[in-house]
């Protein structure tokens, strides 16, 4: 069966520090991968999606970047964090058909 | 772009009551999905709907894909404390998957 795992689960980082959140999917090949951000108690905002290795699409201009170095690995990064980057980050995947999306456990980022 | 209007935004009910929430759109969707998110965790898929008019149940949960393909509802019967959380609808049309803003369900014992 397919599984998705992201880490770290919780992160407290000072303003101006770098960020790296990692996500991996197992049990499938050529998944479409996504990074979402969720402000406290609110809806999901799509940040990035990828349909293949090295292919990244950005949905909103921001202080973050994404990379896909391997088929089942998706990384969310920042060179210098801002206070506004705080939030709950979710990695997700869909198959090629994209009919159903599955989420990771989420990563809480607090920028102080 | 495609947008979803999910309502209500929040619900406060007594344990044992039935719950109903819905999502509507001005666009046609080919897939409707319903998720539940517990605090501090990722959303978990509850029900997936792929055909207009489809009515699907998962235990005490029932969801329907509206015949116009522009809406969907989720019902929860005989609510219990573990039903607390945020429920999201998601629709997929010609473009990417679109999420509703969520319905926060609170249950008073």
PDB file of C-alpha atoms in Angstrom, chain A:
ATOM      1  CA  UNK A   1       0.000   0.000   0.000  1.00  0.00           C
ATOM      2  CA  UNK A   2       1.027   3.583  -0.504  1.00  0.00           C
ATOM      3  CA  UNK A   3       2.282   5.696   2.364  1.00  0.00           C
ATOM      4  CA  UNK A   4       3.384   9.284   2.692  1.00  0.00           C
ATOM      5  CA  UNK A   5       5.660  10.562   5.408  1.00  0.00           C
ATOM      6  CA  UNK A   6       6.930  14.046   6.153  1.00  0.00           C
ATOM      7  CA  UNK A   7       9.353  15.399   8.727  1.00  0.00           C
ATOM      8  CA  UNK A   8      10.118  16.994  11.019  1.00  0.00           C
ATOM      9  CA  UNK A   9       6.727  17.032  12.740  1.00  0.00           C
ATOM     10  CA  UNK A  10       7.503  20.170  14.699  1.00  0.00           C
ATOM     11  CA  UNK A  11      10.044  22.900  14.104  1.00  0.00           C
ATOM     12  CA  UNK A  12      10.834  26.159  15.887  1.00  0.00           C
ATOM     13  CA  UNK A  13      13.189  28.368  13.904  1.00  0.00           C
ATOM     14  CA  UNK A  14      14.465  31.933  14.355  1.00  0.00           C
ATOM     15  CA  UNK A  15      13.722  34.600  11.786  1.00  0.00           C
ATOM     16  CA  UNK A  16      16.344  34.571   9.048  1.00  0.00           C
ATOM     17  CA  UNK A  17      17.290  30.925   9.491  1.00  0.00           C
ATOM     18  CA  UNK A  18      16.980  28.342   6.687  1.00  0.00           C
ATOM     19  CA  UNK A  19      14.261  25.729   6.401  1.00  0.00           C
ATOM     20  CA  UNK A  20      14.068  22.238   5.008  1.00  0.00           C
ATOM     21  CA  UNK A  21      10.967  20.054   5.240  1.00  0.00           C
ATOM     22  CA  UNK A  22      11.123  16.670   3.595  1.00  0.00           C
ATOM     23  CA  UNK A  23       8.412  14.408   2.247  1.00  0.00           C
ATOM     24  CA  UNK A  24       8.625  10.918   0.812  1.00  0.00           C
ATOM     25  CA  UNK A  25       6.038   8.648  -0.752  1.00  0.00           C
ATOM     26  CA  UNK A  26       6.306   4.872  -0.800  1.00  0.00           C
ATOM     27  CA  UNK A  27       4.431   2.215  -2.715  1.00  0.00           C
ATOM     28  CA  UNK A  28       3.820   4.175  -5.904  1.00  0.00           C
ATOM     29  CA  UNK A  29       5.759   5.556  -8.814  1.00  0.00           C
ATOM     30  CA  UNK A  30       5.456   8.853 -10.710  1.00  0.00           C
ATOM     31  CA  UNK A  31       3.209  10.483  -8.107  1.00  0.00           C
ATOM     32  CA  UNK A  32       2.118  14.079  -8.371  1.00  0.00           C
ATOM     33  CA  UNK A  33       3.410  15.787  -5.227  1.00  0.00           C
ATOM     34  CA  UNK A  34       2.120  18.865  -3.429  1.00  0.00           C
ATOM     35  CA  UNK A  35       3.005  21.229  -0.601  1.00  0.00           C
ATOM     36  CA  UNK A  36       0.139  23.010   1.170  1.00  0.00           C
ATOM     37  CA  UNK A  37       0.199  25.527   3.998  1.00  0.00           C
ATOM     38  CA  UNK A  38      -2.574  25.858   6.529  1.00  0.00           C
ATOM     39  CA  UNK A  39      -2.855  28.854   8.829  1.00  0.00           C
ATOM     40  CA  UNK A  40      -4.279  28.043  12.257  1.00  0.00           C
ATOM     41  CA  UNK A  41      -7.852  26.796  11.942  1.00  0.00           C
ATOM     42  CA  UNK A  42      -8.150  27.811   8.322  1.00  0.00           C
ATOM     43  CA  UNK A  43      -8.228  26.293   4.861  1.00  0.00           C
ATOM     44  CA  UNK A  44      -5.497  24.798   2.726  1.00  0.00           C
ATOM     45  CA  UNK A  45      -3.352  26.956   0.480  1.00  0.00           C
ATOM     46  CA  UNK A  46      -1.514  25.206  -2.340  1.00  0.00           C
ATOM     47  CA  UNK A  47       2.125  26.334  -2.447  1.00  0.00           C
ATOM     48  CA  UNK A  48       3.839  24.040  -4.936  1.00  0.00           C
ATOM     49  CA  UNK A  49       3.113  20.991  -7.012  1.00  0.00           C
ATOM     50  CA  UNK A  50       5.296  18.680  -9.061  1.00  0.00           C
ATOM     51  CA  UNK A  51       4.422  16.215 -11.803  1.00  0.00           C
ATOM     52  CA  UNK A  52       7.931  14.790 -12.109  1.00  0.00           C
ATOM     53  CA  UNK A  53      11.577  14.966 -11.069  1.00  0.00           C
ATOM     54  CA  UNK A  54      12.874  18.513 -11.309  1.00  0.00           C
ATOM     55  CA  UNK A  55       9.455  19.859 -12.347  1.00  0.00           C
ATOM     56  CA  UNK A  56       8.093  22.404  -9.887  1.00  0.00           C
ATOM     57  CA  UNK A  57       5.133  24.733 -10.268  1.00  0.00           C
ATOM     58  CA  UNK A  58       4.594  27.561  -7.814  1.00  0.00           C
ATOM     59  CA  UNK A  59       1.083  28.694  -7.017  1.00  0.00           C
ATOM     60  CA  UNK A  60       1.814  31.818  -5.039  1.00  0.00           C
ATOM     61  CA  UNK A  61       4.805  34.160  -4.839  1.00  0.00           C
ATOM     62  CA  UNK A  62       6.525  33.698  -1.533  1.00  0.00           C
ATOM     63  CA  UNK A  63       9.655  33.219   0.487  1.00  0.00           C
ATOM     64  CA  UNK A  64       9.716  29.464  -0.029  1.00  0.00           C
ATOM     65  CA  UNK A  65      10.972  27.105  -2.718  1.00  0.00           C
ATOM     66  CA  UNK A  66      10.479  23.446  -3.513  1.00  0.00           C
ATOM     67  CA  UNK A  67      12.597  20.762  -5.118  1.00  0.00           C
ATOM     68  CA  UNK A  68      12.061  17.206  -6.294  1.00  0.00           C
ATOM     69  CA  UNK A  69      15.435  15.489  -6.486  1.00  0.00           C
ATOM     70  CA  UNK A  70      13.949  11.994  -6.737  1.00  0.00           C
ATOM     71  CA  UNK A  71      10.667  10.555  -8.013  1.00  0.00           C
ATOM     72  CA  UNK A  72       9.185  10.074  -4.538  1.00  0.00           C
ATOM     73  CA  UNK A  73      10.881  12.874  -2.646  1.00  0.00           C
ATOM     74  CA  UNK A  74       9.636  16.432  -2.298  1.00  0.00           C
ATOM     75  CA  UNK A  75      11.443  19.108  -0.295  1.00  0.00           C
ATOM     76  CA  UNK A  76      10.208  22.495   0.907  1.00  0.00           C
ATOM     77  CA  UNK A  77      12.941  25.029   1.607  1.00  0.00           C
ATOM     78  CA  UNK A  78      13.677  28.580   2.533  1.00  0.00           C
ATOM     79  CA  UNK A  79      16.987  30.433   2.712  1.00  0.00           C
ATOM     80  CA  UNK A  80      15.730  32.978   5.263  1.00  0.00           C
ATOM     81  CA  UNK A  81      12.522  32.433   7.200  1.00  0.00           C
ATOM     82  CA  UNK A  82      10.055  35.212   7.923  1.00  0.00           C
ATOM     83  CA  UNK A  83       7.611  35.394  10.814  1.00  0.00           C
ATOM     84  CA  UNK A  84       4.796  35.041   8.283  1.00  0.00           C
ATOM     85  CA  UNK A  85       6.132  31.631   7.251  1.00  0.00           C
ATOM     86  CA  UNK A  86       4.782  30.133  10.468  1.00  0.00           C
ATOM     87  CA  UNK A  87       2.045  27.590   9.913  1.00  0.00           C
ATOM     88  CA  UNK A  88       1.137  23.978   9.383  1.00  0.00           C
ATOM     89  CA  UNK A  89       2.692  22.497   6.243  1.00  0.00           C
ATOM     90  CA  UNK A  90       1.223  19.481   4.546  1.00  0.00           C
ATOM     91  CA  UNK A  91       2.746  17.304   1.883  1.00  0.00           C
ATOM     92  CA  UNK A  92       0.356  15.365  -0.343  1.00  0.00           C
ATOM     93  CA  UNK A  93       0.339  13.067  -3.345  1.00  0.00           C
ATOM     94  CA  UNK A  94      -1.977  11.940  -6.108  1.00  0.00           C
ATOM     95  CA  UNK A  95      -1.661   9.360  -8.821  1.00  0.00           C
ATOM     96  CA  UNK A  96      -1.466  10.419 -12.471  1.00  0.00           C
ATOM     97  CA  UNK A  97      -5.259  10.552 -12.684  1.00  0.00           C
ATOM     98  CA  UNK A  98      -5.224  12.916  -9.715  1.00  0.00           C
ATOM     99  CA  UNK A  99      -8.718  11.981  -8.613  1.00  0.00           C
ATOM    100  CA  UNK A 100      -7.868  11.461  -4.946  1.00  0.00           C
ATOM    101  CA  UNK A 101      -5.271  13.257  -2.849  1.00  0.00           C
ATOM    102  CA  UNK A 102      -3.612  11.815   0.250  1.00  0.00           C
ATOM    103  CA  UNK A 103      -1.901  13.889   2.907  1.00  0.00           C
ATOM    104  CA  UNK A 104       1.098  13.448   5.145  1.00  0.00           C
ATOM    105  CA  UNK A 105       1.000  13.961   8.892  1.00  0.00           C
ATOM    106  CA  UNK A 106       1.880  17.628   8.680  1.00  0.00           C
ATOM    107  CA  UNK A 107       4.743  19.754  10.014  1.00  0.00           C
ATOM    108  CA  UNK A 108       4.238  22.581  12.463  1.00  0.00           C
ATOM    109  CA  UNK A 109       6.621  25.469  11.799  1.00  0.00           C
ATOM    110  CA  UNK A 110       6.926  28.306  14.273  1.00  0.00           C
ATOM    111  CA  UNK A 111       9.202  31.164  13.308  1.00  0.00           C
ATOM    112  CA  UNK A 112      10.268  33.236  16.312  1.00  0.00           C
TER     113      UNK A 112
END
